[in-house]
Coordinates of C-alpha atoms and ligand atoms in Angstrom, one line a residue:
M75 CA -7.2 195.9 83.3
P76 CA -9.5 192.8 84.2
I77 CA -8.8 189.6 83.8
Y78 CA -11.7 187.9 82.0
Q79 CA -12.0 184.1 82.7
P80 CA -13.7 181.5 80.9
Q81 CA -17.2 180.8 81.2
R82 CA -18.1 177.6 83.1
G83 CA -18.3 174.5 81.0
T84 CA -16.0 175.7 78.3
Y85 CA -12.2 175.3 77.3
D86 CA -9.4 177.2 75.4
A87 CA -7.9 174.6 73.1
F88 CA -4.2 175.2 71.7
Y89 CA -1.1 173.4 70.0
E90 CA -1.0 170.3 70.3
D91 CA -4.4 169.8 72.2
Q92 CA -6.4 171.8 69.3
E93 CA -4.0 169.9 66.7
N94 CA -5.0 166.5 67.8
I95 CA -8.8 167.5 68.4
E96 CA -8.9 168.1 64.6
K97 CA -7.3 165.2 64.0
I98 CA -9.6 163.3 65.2
A99 CA -12.4 165.0 63.7
S100 CA -10.8 165.0 60.3
L101 CA -9.9 160.9 60.7
L102 CA -13.3 160.5 62.1
K103 CA -15.0 162.5 58.5
Q104 CA -12.7 160.2 56.4
I105 CA -13.8 157.1 57.9
A106 CA -17.2 158.5 57.1
S107 CA -16.6 159.0 53.7
I108 CA -15.2 155.6 52.7
Y109 CA -18.7 154.3 54.1
G110 CA -20.7 156.6 51.3
Y111 CA -21.2 159.5 53.9
N112 CA -21.3 162.8 52.5
P113 CA -20.7 165.8 55.1
I114 CA -23.3 168.3 56.1
S115 CA -23.1 171.6 58.5
V116 CA -26.3 173.2 59.6
P117 CA -26.6 176.2 61.7
V118 CA -25.7 176.3 65.3
Y119 CA -28.9 177.8 66.3
E120 CA -32.5 177.0 65.9
T121 CA -35.8 177.7 66.9
T122 CA -35.8 176.5 70.3
E123 CA -39.6 174.3 69.2
L124 CA -37.4 172.4 67.0
F125 CA -35.3 171.2 70.2
A126 CA -37.6 170.7 72.3
R127 CA -40.3 168.8 70.1
S128 CA -37.9 166.2 68.4
A129 CA -35.5 165.6 71.5
G130 CA -38.9 165.5 73.8
E131 CA -40.5 167.2 76.7
S132 CA -39.4 164.0 79.1
S133 CA -35.6 164.4 78.3
D134 CA -32.7 166.1 80.0
I135 CA -32.0 168.2 77.3
V136 CA -35.1 169.8 76.9
T137 CA -35.8 170.0 80.6
K138 CA -32.7 171.7 82.1
E139 CA -29.3 171.9 79.4
M140 CA -30.7 174.3 76.5
F141 CA -28.9 177.2 75.8
T142 CA -32.1 179.2 75.2
F143 CA -32.3 183.3 75.0
L144 CA -34.7 185.6 72.4
D145 CA -33.3 187.1 69.8
K146 CA -33.7 191.0 69.0
G147 CA -36.8 190.2 67.4
G148 CA -38.3 188.8 70.5
R149 CA -37.5 184.9 69.1
S150 CA -36.7 182.0 71.1
I151 CA -33.6 180.9 70.0
T152 CA -31.5 177.4 70.8
L153 CA -27.5 176.8 70.3
R154 CA -27.5 173.0 68.9
P155 CA -28.1 170.7 72.0
E156 CA -27.9 168.0 69.3
W157 CA -27.3 167.7 65.8
T158 CA -29.9 165.7 64.5
A159 CA -32.4 167.7 64.6
G160 CA -30.7 170.4 63.3
V161 CA -29.7 167.9 60.3
M162 CA -33.7 166.6 60.2
R163 CA -34.6 170.2 59.7
A164 CA -31.8 170.8 57.1
I165 CA -33.1 167.3 55.0
V166 CA -36.8 168.7 55.1
T167 CA -36.5 172.7 53.9
N168 CA -34.0 171.5 51.6
K169 CA -36.4 168.4 50.0
L170 CA -33.0 166.2 50.4
Y171 CA -35.4 163.1 50.5
A172 CA -36.3 163.8 47.5
T173 CA -33.4 165.3 45.7
K174 CA -31.1 162.5 46.8
D175 CA -31.0 159.3 46.5
L176 CA -31.8 157.5 49.6
P177 CA -30.5 156.6 51.9
L178 CA -29.1 159.7 52.9
K179 CA -25.9 159.0 54.7
L180 CA -24.9 162.3 56.1
S181 CA -21.9 162.9 58.4
Y182 CA -20.8 166.3 60.3
Y183 CA -18.6 168.0 63.2
G184 CA -18.6 171.1 65.0
P185 CA -19.7 172.5 68.2
T186 CA -22.6 171.4 70.5
F187 CA -24.2 172.6 73.7
R188 CA -25.3 171.8 76.7
Y189 CA -25.8 173.4 80.0
E190 CA -24.7 170.6 82.4
R191 CA -23.1 170.9 85.3
P192 CA -19.0 170.3 84.3
Q193 CA -17.0 167.9 85.2
A194 CA -14.5 165.4 84.1
G195 CA -15.4 165.0 80.3
R196 CA -19.0 167.1 80.6
Y197 CA -18.4 170.8 78.9
R198 CA -20.9 173.5 78.2
Q199 CA -19.8 173.7 74.7
F200 CA -17.9 170.7 73.1
N201 CA -17.6 169.0 69.6
Q202 CA -19.4 166.0 68.2
M203 CA -18.8 164.3 65.4
G204 CA -21.1 162.2 64.1
V205 CA -23.5 160.6 61.1
E206 CA -27.6 160.2 60.2
N207 CA -28.2 157.9 57.6
V208 CA -32.0 158.6 56.6
G209 CA -34.5 156.6 54.4
V210 CA -33.9 152.9 54.4
S211 CA -35.6 150.6 57.1
S212 CA -33.2 147.6 57.2
P213 CA -31.7 146.0 59.6
Y214 CA -28.6 146.4 57.2
S215 CA -28.2 150.4 57.7
D216 CA -28.6 149.9 61.6
A217 CA -25.5 146.8 61.8
E218 CA -23.7 149.0 58.6
T219 CA -23.6 152.3 60.9
I220 CA -22.9 150.8 64.5
T221 CA -19.7 149.1 62.7
L222 CA -18.6 152.7 61.1
G223 CA -19.0 153.6 64.9
Y224 CA -16.9 150.3 65.9
N225 CA -14.1 150.3 63.3
S226 CA -13.8 154.3 63.2
L227 CA -12.8 154.0 67.2
K228 CA -10.5 151.5 66.3
M229 CA -8.8 152.8 63.4
I230 CA -8.1 156.2 65.6
G231 CA -6.4 154.4 68.0
F232 CA -9.1 152.3 71.1
S233 CA -7.9 148.4 70.7
H234 CA -11.0 147.6 72.5
V235 CA -13.9 149.1 72.5
I236 CA -17.3 148.1 75.1
L237 CA -20.3 148.7 72.7
K238 CA -23.9 148.4 74.5
I239 CA -26.5 147.7 72.7
N240 CA -29.9 147.2 73.4
S241 CA -33.5 146.7 71.5
I242 CA -36.5 149.5 72.7
G243 CA -38.9 147.9 70.5
D244 CA -41.1 149.2 67.8
E245 CA -44.4 151.4 69.7
E246 CA -46.2 149.2 70.0
S247 CA -44.0 147.6 72.3
R248 CA -43.1 150.6 74.3
N249 CA -46.3 151.2 75.1
A250 CA -46.7 147.7 76.6
Y251 CA -43.7 148.5 78.8
K252 CA -44.4 151.9 79.8
E253 CA -47.9 150.4 81.1
A254 CA -45.4 148.0 83.2
L255 CA -43.6 150.4 84.2
K256 CA -46.1 152.6 85.8
E257 CA -47.7 149.4 87.6
Y258 CA -44.1 148.5 89.0
F259 CA -43.1 152.0 89.5
S260 CA -46.9 153.4 91.5
S261 CA -46.6 152.0 94.6
K262 CA -42.6 153.4 94.7
I263 CA -42.8 156.5 93.1
D264 CA -43.5 158.9 95.7
T265 CA -40.0 158.0 97.8
M266 CA -38.4 158.5 94.7
C267 CA -36.2 162.3 92.9
P268 CA -38.3 164.4 92.0
D269 CA -37.0 164.5 88.3
C270 CA -38.4 160.7 88.5
Q271 CA -41.7 162.1 89.7
R272 CA -41.9 163.9 86.5
R273 CA -40.3 161.3 84.3
Y274 CA -43.2 159.2 85.6
K275 CA -46.0 161.4 84.4
I276 CA -44.7 162.2 80.8
N277 CA -42.3 158.7 79.8
P278 CA -41.6 156.4 82.5
L279 CA -38.9 155.3 80.1
R280 CA -36.6 158.1 81.5
I281 CA -36.9 157.2 84.6
L282 CA -34.1 153.8 84.2
D283 CA -31.5 156.7 83.0
C284 CA -32.2 158.1 86.7
K285 CA -28.4 158.5 88.7
D286 CA -29.4 158.7 92.4
K287 CA -28.0 155.9 94.1
D288 CA -31.4 155.7 95.9
D289 CA -33.4 155.1 93.3
Q290 CA -31.5 152.9 91.0
E291 CA -32.1 150.3 94.4
I292 CA -35.4 150.5 93.1
I293 CA -35.4 150.6 89.0
K294 CA -32.7 147.2 89.4
D295 CA -36.1 145.1 89.9
A296 CA -38.5 146.4 86.8
P297 CA -39.2 145.0 84.5
K298 CA -37.2 145.0 81.2
M299 CA -37.6 146.3 78.2
G300 CA -36.8 142.7 76.5
D301 CA -39.8 141.2 77.7
F302 CA -41.9 143.3 76.2
L303 CA -40.9 143.4 72.2
N304 CA -43.2 141.9 69.9
E305 CA -42.3 139.2 67.7
N306 CA -41.4 142.3 64.8
S307 CA -39.3 144.2 67.2
K308 CA -37.4 140.9 68.4
K309 CA -36.6 139.6 64.7
Y310 CA -35.3 143.2 63.9
F311 CA -33.4 143.4 66.9
Q312 CA -32.1 139.6 66.6
E313 CA -31.1 140.9 62.5
I314 CA -29.0 143.7 63.0
L315 CA -27.1 141.5 65.9
T316 CA -26.3 138.5 63.2
L317 CA -24.8 140.5 61.0
L318 CA -22.6 142.2 63.8
D319 CA -21.1 139.2 64.9
N320 CA -21.0 138.9 61.2
Q321 CA -18.8 141.5 60.8
G322 CA -16.7 140.4 64.1
V323 CA -18.4 143.1 66.2
E324 CA -18.4 142.8 69.7
Y325 CA -21.2 143.6 71.4
E326 CA -22.8 143.8 75.9
I327 CA -26.6 143.4 75.1
D328 CA -28.0 146.2 78.0
D329 CA -31.2 145.7 78.8
S330 CA -31.2 148.9 81.2
L331 CA -30.0 151.0 78.2
V332 CA -33.0 153.7 76.8
R333 CA -30.8 156.7 76.1
G334 CA -31.8 160.3 76.6
L335 CA -34.0 161.1 74.0
D336 CA -37.4 160.5 73.0
Y337 CA -37.4 159.9 69.5
Y338 CA -35.4 156.6 69.6
S339 CA -36.9 153.4 68.4
H340 CA -35.6 149.8 68.3
V341 CA -31.9 149.7 68.4
V342 CA -30.0 152.5 70.7
F343 CA -26.6 151.8 71.3
E344 CA -23.1 153.6 73.1
F345 CA -19.5 153.1 72.8
H346 CA -17.6 152.9 75.9
F347 CA -14.2 152.7 76.4
I348 CA -12.1 152.3 80.4
S349 CA -8.3 153.1 80.3
K350 CA -6.0 150.6 81.6
E351 CA -5.9 153.7 84.3
G352 CA -8.9 153.4 85.4
T353 CA -10.3 156.9 83.3
N354 CA -13.8 156.2 82.6
L355 CA -15.5 159.5 81.0
G356 CA -18.4 157.8 80.2
A357 CA -20.1 157.1 76.6
I358 CA -17.4 158.3 74.0
G359 CA -20.1 158.4 71.5
A360 CA -23.7 157.0 71.4
G361 CA -26.6 156.5 69.1
G362 CA -29.8 154.8 67.8
H363 CA -32.6 154.2 65.2
Y364 CA -35.7 156.9 65.1
D365 CA -39.0 156.7 62.5
N366 CA -40.1 159.7 62.9
L367 CA -38.4 162.5 63.2
V368 CA -38.6 163.6 59.7
E369 CA -41.5 163.2 59.8
E370 CA -41.7 165.6 63.0
V371 CA -40.3 168.1 61.6
G372 CA -42.6 168.2 58.4
G373 CA -41.4 165.7 55.8
P374 CA -42.3 162.0 55.0
K375 CA -42.2 159.2 57.5
L376 CA -38.8 158.1 57.1
S377 CA -36.2 155.6 58.9
S378 CA -33.2 156.1 60.1
V379 CA -30.3 155.5 62.3
G380 CA -27.1 157.5 63.5
F381 CA -24.7 158.4 66.5
A382 CA -22.5 161.1 67.5
F383 CA -19.1 160.5 69.6
G384 CA -17.5 163.4 71.8
I385 CA -14.3 164.6 70.4
E386 CA -12.9 166.1 73.8
R387 CA -13.4 162.7 75.7
L388 CA -11.9 160.9 72.6
N389 CA -9.0 163.0 72.8
T390 CA -8.3 162.9 76.3
L391 CA -8.5 159.1 75.9
L392 CA -6.2 158.9 73.3
K393 CA -4.0 161.2 74.8
E394 CA -3.6 158.7 77.8
I395 CA -3.8 155.5 75.7
S396 CA -1.5 156.1 73.2
P397 CA 0.7 158.9 73.9
E398 CA 3.3 157.7 70.9
T399 CA 0.3 158.7 68.4
Y400 CA -0.6 161.4 69.4
S401 CA 1.1 164.1 67.1
K402 CA 3.5 166.4 68.9
C403 CA 3.4 169.8 66.9
F404 CA 6.5 170.1 65.0
L405 CA 8.9 171.8 62.8
D406 CA 10.3 170.2 59.3
V407 CA 13.2 172.8 59.7
F408 CA 14.2 176.1 62.0
V409 CA 16.4 178.5 60.0
V410 CA 19.2 179.5 62.1
W411 CA 20.7 182.7 60.7
L412 CA 23.6 184.6 61.1
G413 CA 24.6 188.3 61.0
K414 CA 21.7 190.7 59.3
D415 CA 23.5 191.3 55.9
V416 CA 22.4 187.2 55.5
E417 CA 18.8 187.9 57.0
S418 CA 16.7 188.6 53.9
Y419 CA 18.9 185.4 52.1
A420 CA 17.7 183.0 55.2
Y421 CA 14.1 184.2 54.4
D422 CA 14.1 183.6 50.8
T423 CA 15.5 180.8 51.5
L424 CA 12.4 179.7 54.1
Q425 CA 9.9 180.7 51.8
N426 CA 11.3 178.0 49.3
L427 CA 11.0 175.2 52.0
R428 CA 7.6 176.4 52.7
L429 CA 6.6 176.4 48.8
N430 CA 8.1 173.0 48.7
G431 CA 5.7 171.9 51.4
F432 CA 8.3 171.9 54.4
K433 CA 7.0 172.8 57.9
A434 CA 9.6 175.6 58.5
D435 CA 10.2 179.4 60.5
M436 CA 12.8 181.5 61.6
N437 CA 13.3 184.2 64.0
F438 CA 13.0 187.2 62.9
E439 CA 15.1 189.3 65.5
E440 CA 19.0 188.7 65.2
K441 CA 20.3 186.3 68.3
S442 CA 22.9 184.1 68.9
F443 CA 23.4 180.6 67.5
K444 CA 22.9 179.7 71.2
S445 CA 19.9 181.7 71.2
Q446 CA 18.4 180.0 67.7
I447 CA 18.9 176.4 68.4
K448 CA 17.1 176.4 72.1
I449 CA 14.0 177.8 69.9
A450 CA 14.6 174.9 67.0
L451 CA 14.5 172.7 70.1
R452 CA 11.7 174.4 71.7
K453 CA 9.8 173.9 68.4
Q454 CA 10.7 170.3 68.1
A455 CA 12.6 171.0 64.6
K456 CA 13.6 168.1 63.2
F457 CA 16.5 169.9 61.2
I458 CA 18.4 173.3 61.4
L459 CA 19.7 175.0 58.1
I460 CA 22.6 177.2 59.1
I461 CA 23.4 179.9 57.0
G462 CA 26.3 182.3 57.5
E463 CA 28.2 184.7 55.3
D464 CA 30.0 181.8 54.5
E465 CA 26.9 179.3 53.0
V466 CA 25.7 182.4 51.2
K467 CA 29.2 182.7 49.3
N468 CA 29.2 179.2 48.4
N469 CA 25.6 178.5 47.7
A470 CA 25.8 175.7 50.6
F471 CA 24.1 174.9 53.8
G472 CA 24.7 173.4 57.3
L473 CA 22.0 171.4 57.4
K474 CA 22.0 169.5 61.3
N475 CA 19.8 166.7 62.3
L476 CA 18.6 167.7 66.0
L477 CA 17.8 164.5 66.5
N478 CA 20.6 162.7 65.6
Q479 CA 23.3 165.7 65.9
E480 CA 24.7 164.5 62.7
Q481 CA 25.6 167.6 60.4
I482 CA 26.0 167.3 56.1
T483 CA 26.5 170.4 54.0
V484 CA 23.7 170.7 50.8
T485 CA 24.2 172.7 48.1
K486 CA 21.5 175.3 47.7
D487 CA 20.1 173.3 44.3
E488 CA 20.2 169.8 46.1
L489 CA 18.0 171.0 48.9
I490 CA 15.0 170.3 48.7
T491 CA 15.9 166.5 47.5
K492 CA 18.1 166.3 50.4
L493 CA 15.1 166.9 52.3
D494 CA 12.7 165.2 50.9
E495 CA 14.8 162.3 51.4
L496 CA 15.7 162.6 54.8
C497 CA 12.2 163.9 56.1
I498 CA 11.0 160.2 54.8
E499 CA 13.6 158.5 56.6
E500 CA 13.1 160.5 59.7
E501 CA 9.3 158.3 59.5
Ligands
AMP166 P1 -25.4 161.6 73.4 O1 -26.4 163.1 72.7 O2 -25.8 162.6 74.7 O3 -25.7 160.6 73.1 O4 -23.8 163.1 73.3 C1 -23.6 162.0 72.2 C2 -21.6 161.7 72.8 O5 -21.0 163.2 72.8 C3 -22.0 161.2 74.1 O6 -21.2 159.6 73.8 C4 -20.3 162.1 74.6 O7 -19.3 161.7 73.8 C5 -20.5 163.6 73.7 N1 -20.9 164.6 74.7 C6 -22.5 164.5 75.6 N2 -23.0 165.5 75.9 C7 -21.4 165.9 76.4 C8 -20.9 167.3 77.2 N3 -21.5 168.2 78.2 N4 -19.5 167.2 77.0 C9 -18.4 166.6 76.6 N5 -18.7 165.6 75.3 C10 -19.8 165.1 75.8

């Protein structure tokens, strides 16, 4: 029989890993809801044009990383490489901008696809959790969104977060800056990589993202965005920074940060974390302000800001930095039964435990006491409930705490109350 391997850049997640991935996503969604966000879900695939138009023809996502195919009707379809475009499309299709109060505060979670070269923390299918705050142009919206991202990371266990932030200004400032970049690179571009040569023609801002070592030497001395911000853009950025200062959000201004998508304007930011062991998976989350996207996909012009976290990167780092809070798969109770005659009684007891909210299980093959204990230990059960003929006769069970080995006898009637007490003590 052939043995099938997973596709390059994909992974299977199970047990602790999957449990924690789900836990992180659910915590992040809860925190977003505390900030007034409502969940949204959009299809995994959309027409290719939607992503190409919104992310921009000069972005790496569009030029290199999209999973694109023709469906049976010959239409070009793309698996979402990011959520923002799909969410904007949904806002327009469902006229949310007209039927709900602005700003629309939307949070999402789910799989995202990029045809990238797989490496640590970089997959071709990965999960993003993110938010979009759409419809109000105010530095408060930007600052609130950035603060949400920053505080979310702290609340899920990242004690210190590096927030890199920059302003790429309004269109006028960006156009002036692009001109300056064109001038600076004009005498050097022939020696630079083919990607930069392409970026030079379509959007010279993208050159600043180049990872090529020789190109970076040239980029180092390029003009800086900060020097080209007009008064309005400077004021807007400063207001955001003051609001972050007031909330105790620490940041580093990084004037080379422009982000890989064409739709951003004004503030852009990235969250980074480097563990004590030196693990650095790149950005763990990132986002920015955008003004034209809703309009680009057929709606009104609405100022917006959003960010997305990469859940796998968060999961890998959290496992390393706080193993004690990293959820383990466990059971509250493993029911140990001795002899075929008591199996159905044990099964009824098991179901009663579950109906009362305990994580409980038992084995359906007859096994020795010792083998059942071994299974309970492997399943990280906190307690075993021992049921033999005598226990059935007396309506009382042996309840043993596997952590401290203490064993007590509990009657059938007091079982649930006793377990409630003991589980609370264990927590
Ligand atoms: P971006 O839309 O590129 O800013 O991505 C937002 C976040 O998604 C990043 O900060 C990463 O945490 C995560 N991310 C992006 N690409 C990948 C990938 N290929 N594999 C895993 N996580 C990713």
